[in-house]
Each structure stands twice: as structure tokens, then as C-alpha cells.
CSV table of C-alpha atoms and ligand atoms in Angstrom, one decimal:
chain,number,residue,atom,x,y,z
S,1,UNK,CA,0.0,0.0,0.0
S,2,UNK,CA,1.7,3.1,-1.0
S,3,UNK,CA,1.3,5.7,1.4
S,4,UNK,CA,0.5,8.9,-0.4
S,5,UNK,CA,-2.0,6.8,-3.1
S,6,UNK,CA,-5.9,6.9,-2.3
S,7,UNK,CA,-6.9,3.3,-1.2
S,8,UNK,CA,-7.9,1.2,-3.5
S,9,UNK,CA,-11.3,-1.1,-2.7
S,10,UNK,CA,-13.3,-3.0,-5.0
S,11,UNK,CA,-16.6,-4.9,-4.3
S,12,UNK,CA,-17.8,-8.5,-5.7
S,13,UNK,CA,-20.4,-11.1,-5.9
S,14,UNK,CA,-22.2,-12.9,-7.7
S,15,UNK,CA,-25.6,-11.9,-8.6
S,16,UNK,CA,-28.1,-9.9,-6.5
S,17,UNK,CA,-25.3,-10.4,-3.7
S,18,UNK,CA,-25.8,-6.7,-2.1
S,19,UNK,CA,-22.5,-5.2,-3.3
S,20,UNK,CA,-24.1,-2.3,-4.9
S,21,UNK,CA,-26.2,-1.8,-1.5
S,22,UNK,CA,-23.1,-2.1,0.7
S,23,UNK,CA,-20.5,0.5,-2.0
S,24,UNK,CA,-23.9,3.5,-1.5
S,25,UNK,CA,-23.5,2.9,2.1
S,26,UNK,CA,-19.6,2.7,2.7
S,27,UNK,CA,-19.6,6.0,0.5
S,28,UNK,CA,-21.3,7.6,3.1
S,29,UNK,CA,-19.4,6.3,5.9
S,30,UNK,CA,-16.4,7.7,3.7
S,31,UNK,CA,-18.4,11.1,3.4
S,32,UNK,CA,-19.3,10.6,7.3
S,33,UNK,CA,-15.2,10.3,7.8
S,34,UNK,CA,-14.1,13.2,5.5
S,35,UNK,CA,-12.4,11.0,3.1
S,36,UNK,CA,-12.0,11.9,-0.3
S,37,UNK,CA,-13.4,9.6,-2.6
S,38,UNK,CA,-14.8,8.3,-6.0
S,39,UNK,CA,-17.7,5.3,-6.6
S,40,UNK,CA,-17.4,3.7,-10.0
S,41,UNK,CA,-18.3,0.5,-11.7
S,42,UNK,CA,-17.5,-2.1,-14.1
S,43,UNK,CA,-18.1,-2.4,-16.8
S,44,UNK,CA,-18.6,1.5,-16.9
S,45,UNK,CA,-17.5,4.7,-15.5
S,46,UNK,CA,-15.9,6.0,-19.0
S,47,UNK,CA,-18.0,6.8,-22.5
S,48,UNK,CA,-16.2,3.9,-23.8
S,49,UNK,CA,-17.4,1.5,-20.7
S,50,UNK,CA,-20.8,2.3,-20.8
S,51,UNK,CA,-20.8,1.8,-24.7
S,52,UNK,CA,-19.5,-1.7,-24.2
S,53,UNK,CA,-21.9,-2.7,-20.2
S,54,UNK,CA,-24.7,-1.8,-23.1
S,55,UNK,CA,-23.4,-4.0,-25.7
S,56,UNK,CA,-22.7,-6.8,-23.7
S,57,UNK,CA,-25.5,-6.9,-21.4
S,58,UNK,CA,-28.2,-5.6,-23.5
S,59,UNK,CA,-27.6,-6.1,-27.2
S,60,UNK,CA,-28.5,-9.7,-27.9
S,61,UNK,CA,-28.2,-9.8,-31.4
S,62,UNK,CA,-24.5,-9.2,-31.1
S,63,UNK,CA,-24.3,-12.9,-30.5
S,64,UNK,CA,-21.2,-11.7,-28.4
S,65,UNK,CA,-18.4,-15.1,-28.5
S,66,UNK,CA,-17.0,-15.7,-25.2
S,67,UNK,CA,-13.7,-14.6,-26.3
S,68,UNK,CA,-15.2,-11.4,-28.0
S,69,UNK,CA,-17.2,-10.7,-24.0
S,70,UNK,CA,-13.8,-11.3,-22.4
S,71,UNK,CA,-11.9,-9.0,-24.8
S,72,UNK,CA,-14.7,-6.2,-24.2
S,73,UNK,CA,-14.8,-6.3,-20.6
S,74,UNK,CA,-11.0,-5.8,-21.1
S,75,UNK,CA,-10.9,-3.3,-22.7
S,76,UNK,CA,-13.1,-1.4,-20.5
S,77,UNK,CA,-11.5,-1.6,-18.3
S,78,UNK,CA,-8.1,-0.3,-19.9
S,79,UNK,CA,-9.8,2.9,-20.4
S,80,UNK,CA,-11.6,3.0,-16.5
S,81,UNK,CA,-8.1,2.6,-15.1
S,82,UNK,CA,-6.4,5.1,-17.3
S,83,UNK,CA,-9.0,8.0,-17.5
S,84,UNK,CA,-10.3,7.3,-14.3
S,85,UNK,CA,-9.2,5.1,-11.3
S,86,UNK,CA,-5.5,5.8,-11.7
S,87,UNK,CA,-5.5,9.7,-12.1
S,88,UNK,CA,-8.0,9.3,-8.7
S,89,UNK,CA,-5.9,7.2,-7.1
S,90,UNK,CA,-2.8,9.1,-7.1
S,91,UNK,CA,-4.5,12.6,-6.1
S,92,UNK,CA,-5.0,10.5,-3.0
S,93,UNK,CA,-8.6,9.8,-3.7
S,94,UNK,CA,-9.9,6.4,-2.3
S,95,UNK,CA,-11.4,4.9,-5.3
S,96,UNK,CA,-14.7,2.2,-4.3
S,97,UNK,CA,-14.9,-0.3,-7.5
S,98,UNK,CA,-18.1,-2.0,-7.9
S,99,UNK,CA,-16.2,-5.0,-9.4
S,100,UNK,CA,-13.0,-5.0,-11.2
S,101,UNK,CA,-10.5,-7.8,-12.6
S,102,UNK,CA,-11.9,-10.2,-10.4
S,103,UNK,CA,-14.9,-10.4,-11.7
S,104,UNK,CA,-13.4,-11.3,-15.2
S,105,UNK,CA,-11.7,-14.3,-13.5
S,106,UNK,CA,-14.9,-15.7,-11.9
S,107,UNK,CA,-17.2,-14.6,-15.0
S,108,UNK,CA,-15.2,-15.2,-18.0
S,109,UNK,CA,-12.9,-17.7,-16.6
S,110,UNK,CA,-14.8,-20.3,-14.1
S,111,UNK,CA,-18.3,-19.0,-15.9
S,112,UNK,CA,-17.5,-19.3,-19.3
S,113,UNK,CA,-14.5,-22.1,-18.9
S,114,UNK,CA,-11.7,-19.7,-20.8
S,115,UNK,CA,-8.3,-20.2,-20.0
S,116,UNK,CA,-7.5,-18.7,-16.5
S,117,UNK,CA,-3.6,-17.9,-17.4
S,118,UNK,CA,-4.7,-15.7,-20.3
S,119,UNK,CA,-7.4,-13.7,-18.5
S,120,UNK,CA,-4.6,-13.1,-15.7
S,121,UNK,CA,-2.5,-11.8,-18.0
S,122,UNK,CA,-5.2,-9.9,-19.9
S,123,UNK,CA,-6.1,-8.1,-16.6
S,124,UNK,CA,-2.7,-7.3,-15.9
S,125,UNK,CA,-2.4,-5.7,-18.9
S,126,UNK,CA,-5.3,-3.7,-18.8
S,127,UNK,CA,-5.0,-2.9,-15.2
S,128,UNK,CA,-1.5,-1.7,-15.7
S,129,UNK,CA,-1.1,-4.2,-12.7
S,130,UNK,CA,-3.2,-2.0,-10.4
S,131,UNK,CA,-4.2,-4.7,-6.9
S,132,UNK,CA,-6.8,-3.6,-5.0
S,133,UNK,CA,-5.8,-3.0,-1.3
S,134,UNK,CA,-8.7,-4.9,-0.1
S,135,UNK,CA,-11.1,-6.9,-1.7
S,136,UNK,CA,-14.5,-7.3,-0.4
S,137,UNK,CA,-16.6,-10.6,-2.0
S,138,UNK,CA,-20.3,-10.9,-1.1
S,139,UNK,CA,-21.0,-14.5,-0.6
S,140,UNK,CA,-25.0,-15.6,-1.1
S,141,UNK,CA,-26.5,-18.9,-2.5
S,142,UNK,CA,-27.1,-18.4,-6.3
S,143,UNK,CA,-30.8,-19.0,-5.8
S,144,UNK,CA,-30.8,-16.2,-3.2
S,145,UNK,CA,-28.8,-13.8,-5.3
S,146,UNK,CA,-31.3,-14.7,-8.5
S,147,UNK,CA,-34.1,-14.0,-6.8
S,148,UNK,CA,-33.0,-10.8,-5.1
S,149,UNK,CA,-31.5,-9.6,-8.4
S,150,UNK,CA,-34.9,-10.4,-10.6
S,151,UNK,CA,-37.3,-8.6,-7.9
S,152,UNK,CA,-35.0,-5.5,-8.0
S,153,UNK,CA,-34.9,-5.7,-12.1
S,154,UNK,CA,-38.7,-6.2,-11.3
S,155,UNK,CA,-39.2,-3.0,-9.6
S,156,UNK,CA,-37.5,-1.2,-12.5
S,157,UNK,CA,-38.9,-2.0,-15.3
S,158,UNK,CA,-42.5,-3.9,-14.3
S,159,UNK,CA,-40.6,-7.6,-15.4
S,160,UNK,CA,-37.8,-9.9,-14.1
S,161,UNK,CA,-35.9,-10.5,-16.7
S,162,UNK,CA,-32.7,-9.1,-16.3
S,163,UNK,CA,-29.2,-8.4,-18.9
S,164,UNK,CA,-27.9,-11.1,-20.8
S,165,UNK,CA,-25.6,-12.5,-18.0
S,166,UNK,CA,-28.2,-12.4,-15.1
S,167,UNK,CA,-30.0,-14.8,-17.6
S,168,UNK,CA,-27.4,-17.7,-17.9
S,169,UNK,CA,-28.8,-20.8,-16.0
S,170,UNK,CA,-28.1,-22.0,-12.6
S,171,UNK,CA,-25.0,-23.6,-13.0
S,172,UNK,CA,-23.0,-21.0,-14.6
S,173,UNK,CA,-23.8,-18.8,-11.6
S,174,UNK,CA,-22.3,-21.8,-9.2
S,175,UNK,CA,-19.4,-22.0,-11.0
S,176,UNK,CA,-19.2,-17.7,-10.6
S,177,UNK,CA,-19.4,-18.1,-7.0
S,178,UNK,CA,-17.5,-21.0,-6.8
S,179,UNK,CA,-14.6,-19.6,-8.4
S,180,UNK,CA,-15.1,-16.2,-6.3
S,181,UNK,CA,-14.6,-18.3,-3.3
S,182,UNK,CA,-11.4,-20.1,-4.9
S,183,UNK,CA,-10.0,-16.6,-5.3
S,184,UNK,CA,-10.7,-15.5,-1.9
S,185,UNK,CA,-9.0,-18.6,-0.6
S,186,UNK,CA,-6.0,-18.0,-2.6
S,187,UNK,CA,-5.4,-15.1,-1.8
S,188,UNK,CA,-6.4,-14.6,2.0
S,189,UNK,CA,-4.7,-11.4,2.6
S,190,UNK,CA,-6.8,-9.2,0.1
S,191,UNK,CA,-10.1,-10.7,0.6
S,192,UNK,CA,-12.2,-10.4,2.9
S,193,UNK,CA,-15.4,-12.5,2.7
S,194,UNK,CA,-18.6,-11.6,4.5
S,195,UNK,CA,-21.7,-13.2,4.7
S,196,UNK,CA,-24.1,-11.7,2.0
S,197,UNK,CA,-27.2,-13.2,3.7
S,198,UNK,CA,-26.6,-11.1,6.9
S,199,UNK,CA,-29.3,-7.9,7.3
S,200,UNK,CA,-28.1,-5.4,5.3
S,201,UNK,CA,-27.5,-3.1,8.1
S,202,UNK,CA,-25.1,-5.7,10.2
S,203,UNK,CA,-23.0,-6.4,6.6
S,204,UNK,CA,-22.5,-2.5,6.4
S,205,UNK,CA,-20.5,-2.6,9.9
S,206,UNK,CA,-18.5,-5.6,8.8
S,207,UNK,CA,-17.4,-3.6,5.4
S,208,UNK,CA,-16.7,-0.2,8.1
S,209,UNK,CA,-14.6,-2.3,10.0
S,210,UNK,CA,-13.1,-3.1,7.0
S,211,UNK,CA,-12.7,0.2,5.7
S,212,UNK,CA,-11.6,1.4,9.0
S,213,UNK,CA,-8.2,-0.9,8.9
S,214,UNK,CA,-7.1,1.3,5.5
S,215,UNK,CA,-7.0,4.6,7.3
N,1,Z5A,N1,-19.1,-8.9,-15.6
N,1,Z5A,C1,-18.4,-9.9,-16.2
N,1,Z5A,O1,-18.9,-10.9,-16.6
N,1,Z5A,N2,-17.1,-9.7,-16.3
N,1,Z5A,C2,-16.4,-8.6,-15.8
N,1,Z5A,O2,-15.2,-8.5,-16.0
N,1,Z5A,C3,-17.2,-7.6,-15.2
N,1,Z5A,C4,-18.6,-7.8,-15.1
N,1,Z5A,C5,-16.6,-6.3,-14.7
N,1,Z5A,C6,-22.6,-6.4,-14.6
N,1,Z5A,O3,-23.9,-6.3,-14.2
N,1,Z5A,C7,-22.5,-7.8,-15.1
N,1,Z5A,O4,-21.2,-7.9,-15.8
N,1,Z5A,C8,-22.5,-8.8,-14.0
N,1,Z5A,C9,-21.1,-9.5,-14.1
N,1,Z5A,C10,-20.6,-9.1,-15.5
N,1,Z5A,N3,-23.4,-9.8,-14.3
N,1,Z5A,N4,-24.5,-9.8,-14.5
N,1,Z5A,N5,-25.6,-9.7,-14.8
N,1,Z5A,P1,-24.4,-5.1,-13.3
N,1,Z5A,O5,-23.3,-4.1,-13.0
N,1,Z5A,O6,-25.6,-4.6,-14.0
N,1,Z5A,O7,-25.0,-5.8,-12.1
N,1,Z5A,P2,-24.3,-6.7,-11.0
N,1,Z5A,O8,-23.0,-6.1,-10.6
N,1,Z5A,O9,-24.4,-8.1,-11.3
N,1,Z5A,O10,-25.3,-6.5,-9.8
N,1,Z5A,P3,-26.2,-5.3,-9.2
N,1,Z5A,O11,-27.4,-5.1,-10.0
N,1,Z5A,O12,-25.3,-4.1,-9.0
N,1,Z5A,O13,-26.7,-6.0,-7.9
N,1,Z5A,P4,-25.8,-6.4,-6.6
N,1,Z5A,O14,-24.7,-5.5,-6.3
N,1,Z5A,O15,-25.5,-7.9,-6.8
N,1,Z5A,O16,-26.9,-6.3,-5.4
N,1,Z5A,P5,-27.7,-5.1,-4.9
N,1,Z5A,O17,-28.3,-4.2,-6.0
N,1,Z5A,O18,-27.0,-4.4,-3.8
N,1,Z5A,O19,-28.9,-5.9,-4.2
N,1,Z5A,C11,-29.8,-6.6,-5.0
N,1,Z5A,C12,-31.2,-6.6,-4.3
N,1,Z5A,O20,-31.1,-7.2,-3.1
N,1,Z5A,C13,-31.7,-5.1,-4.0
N,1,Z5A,O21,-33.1,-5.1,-4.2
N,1,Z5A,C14,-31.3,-4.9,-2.5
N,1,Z5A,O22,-32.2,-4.0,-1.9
N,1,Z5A,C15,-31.5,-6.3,-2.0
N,1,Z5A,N6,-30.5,-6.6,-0.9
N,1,Z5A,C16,-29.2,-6.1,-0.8
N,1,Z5A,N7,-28.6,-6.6,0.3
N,1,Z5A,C17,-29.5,-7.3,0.9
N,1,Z5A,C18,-29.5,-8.1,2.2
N,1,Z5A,N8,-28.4,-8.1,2.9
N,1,Z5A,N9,-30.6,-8.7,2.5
N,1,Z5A,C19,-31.7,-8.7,1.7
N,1,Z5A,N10,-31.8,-8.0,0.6
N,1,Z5A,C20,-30.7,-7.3,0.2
């Protein structure tokens, strides 16, 4: 952790797991605190990612490959990092990432079975080999997270069918959490895992207490 950066947190899950819950309420504790922050998102948080979250979620007739998905969510996130996370990061900003290179590892790698060497490298190279300082993974039963995910879609838009990815059946979303929970035993001192079926208000002190320990 270098000392004059802005920390560096990112948030994951699998489906309807509460991340995007828990980043709107450790940005107030942050606002609460005086730090200075950003929230962003992936895929998003540039022109360029919110062109490509609309082609990959949304735009069926793309008929997207699984190599073509990995390549977009790539490069994404090369522009995220370069326009936005790293100038924030080194004015000393704490950046909050709702998902980052993770995600492409438990999506695109244990979801869609492509090789995990090359999306490591892949992420490395459009990261610039940015780590997060801390990693926060949601953990929830798929059926759970479906559920919760289609009633919020549900409340949007009147029906609960969700993007493209939402939709992939059951066992694509075991192998996501599966491979999340791979990740977070590999590397122990990054993750921290919290229990996504906890009330939403007891999950916010365990991510403070988190938070807290990067001051
Ligand atoms: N993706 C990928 O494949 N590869 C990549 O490299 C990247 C992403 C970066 C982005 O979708 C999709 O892209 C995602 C992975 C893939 N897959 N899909 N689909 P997104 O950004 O649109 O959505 P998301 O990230 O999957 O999830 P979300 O909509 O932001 O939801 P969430 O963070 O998982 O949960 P939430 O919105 O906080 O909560 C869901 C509902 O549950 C909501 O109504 C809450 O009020 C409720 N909730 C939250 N917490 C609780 C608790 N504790 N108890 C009960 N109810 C709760």
C-alpha cells in the first residue's frame, strides 16, 4: 500500500449479492469520515465502458463469443483505469470499485471455462497491474442472489428478466461463486469475505470495519 495513493477497494459477488447496496453505504461512511473519494463500476464509468456494459448486457443480437465478452470487458476496463481510477488514485482519492479484474476471473474464466492464465494476464495488462488494497466478495446462495437480483430488475422495469448474464442458468452462476470463493482462498490477505445473507445493516458494519483498517 503506497502511502500517499488513495486506497484502493473493490466490491464483488455474484448476482443480487448486495454489493451495490453495501459500495452506496460505505460512501457515506467515507463522506461521514471526511475522506475523499470516488464510486465507480465495471463495466462503466468512461463513454467507452458504458458503450460496451450496453453492448454486452443488453444487445442480444450481437451474438457476443465468449472470447469477443472477455476481450470487451478488457478493454473497458483499460480505459476506466487510465481515464479514471488511476488519475483518482494518485491525487490521493480512495477509489470504491463496484467489481474489477476479479470479476473477469470468476465470469469469463470459471463461468465461461476460458483459460484462466490468459485472463490473468489480460487483466494485468489492462490494469497496468493496479491490486486492489482490499477486496470485499459478497458470498450468497445463487438461488438467493437470483431471486433478489430479478425482484429489484422487477421494480425497475414492471418484469424480471434481467441483462444477458443475469440470464445464464443455474449452473453458470455456481461455477461464478464457486470460483469467487477459490479466489478469496488463494489469496487470504486481500479478501475479505462476509456473509451476503446477513441484514443489510449488520453487513455495512463488517465492510466499516473493513474500511476502518485502510486509514
Ligand atoms: N461482468 C463480467 O462478466 N465480467 C467482468 O469483468 C465484469 C462484469 C466487470 C454487470 O452487471 C455484469 O457484468 C455482471 C457481471 C458481469 N453480471 N450480470 N448480470 P451489473 O453491474 O448490472 O450488475 P451486478 O454487478 O451483477 O449486480 P447489481 O445489479 O449491481 O446488484 P448487486 O450488487 O449484486 O446487489 P444489490 O443491487 O445491492 O442488491 C440486489 C437486491 O437485493 C436489491 O433489491 C437490494 O435491496 C437487496 N439486498 C441487498 N442486500 C440485501 C440483504 N443483505 N438482505 C436482503 N436483501 C438485500
Amino acid at each position: 500500500m503506497l502511502p500517499d495513493r488513495g486506497r484502493f477497494i473493490t466490491f464483488e459477488g455474484g448476482e443480487g449479492c448486495g454489493k451495490t447496496t453495501q459500495v452506496a453505504l460505505a460512501k457515506a461512511f467515507l463522506v461521514a469520515l471526511g475522506i475523499s473519494h470516488l464510486v465507480t463500476a465495471e463495466p462503466g464509468g468512461t463513454v467507452l465502458g458504458e458503450t460496451i456494459r450496453r453492448m454486452i448486457l443488453h444487445e442480444a443480437d450481437l451474438n457476443l463469443s465468449s472470447e469477443s465478452e472477455l476481450l470487451l470487458f478488457s478493454a473497458a476496463r483499460a480505459q476506466h483505469v487510465r481515464q479514471v481510477i488511476m488519475p483518482n488514485l494518485q491525487a490521493g482519492r480512495w477509489v470504491l470499485c463496484d467489481r474489477f479484474c476479479d470479476a473477469t476471473i470468476a465470469y469469463q474464466g470459471y463461468g465461461r471455462g476460458l483459460k484462466l492464465d490468459l485472463i490473468y494476464r489480460l487483466n494485468r495488462f489492462a490494469s497496468l497491474d493496479l491490486e486492489p488494497d482490499l477486496t470485499i466478495l459478497f458470498d450468497i446462495p445463487v438461488e438467493t442472489g437470483l431471486n433478489r437480483a430479478r425482484m429489484k430488475t422487477a421494480s425497475f422495469t414492471g418484469h424480471p428478466e434481467g441483462d444477458l448474464i443475469e440470464g445464464e442458468d443455474w449452473d453458470f452462476h455456481r461455477r461464478v461463486r464457486d470460483g469467487y470463493l477459490e479466489l478469496a482462498q488463494r489469496e487470504p490477505e486481500r479478501f475479505r469475505v462476509i456473509d451476503g445473507m446477513k441484514d443489510i445493516e449488520t453487513i455495512h458494519f463488517q465492510v466499516c470495519a473493513c474500511l476502518e483498517l485502510l486509514r
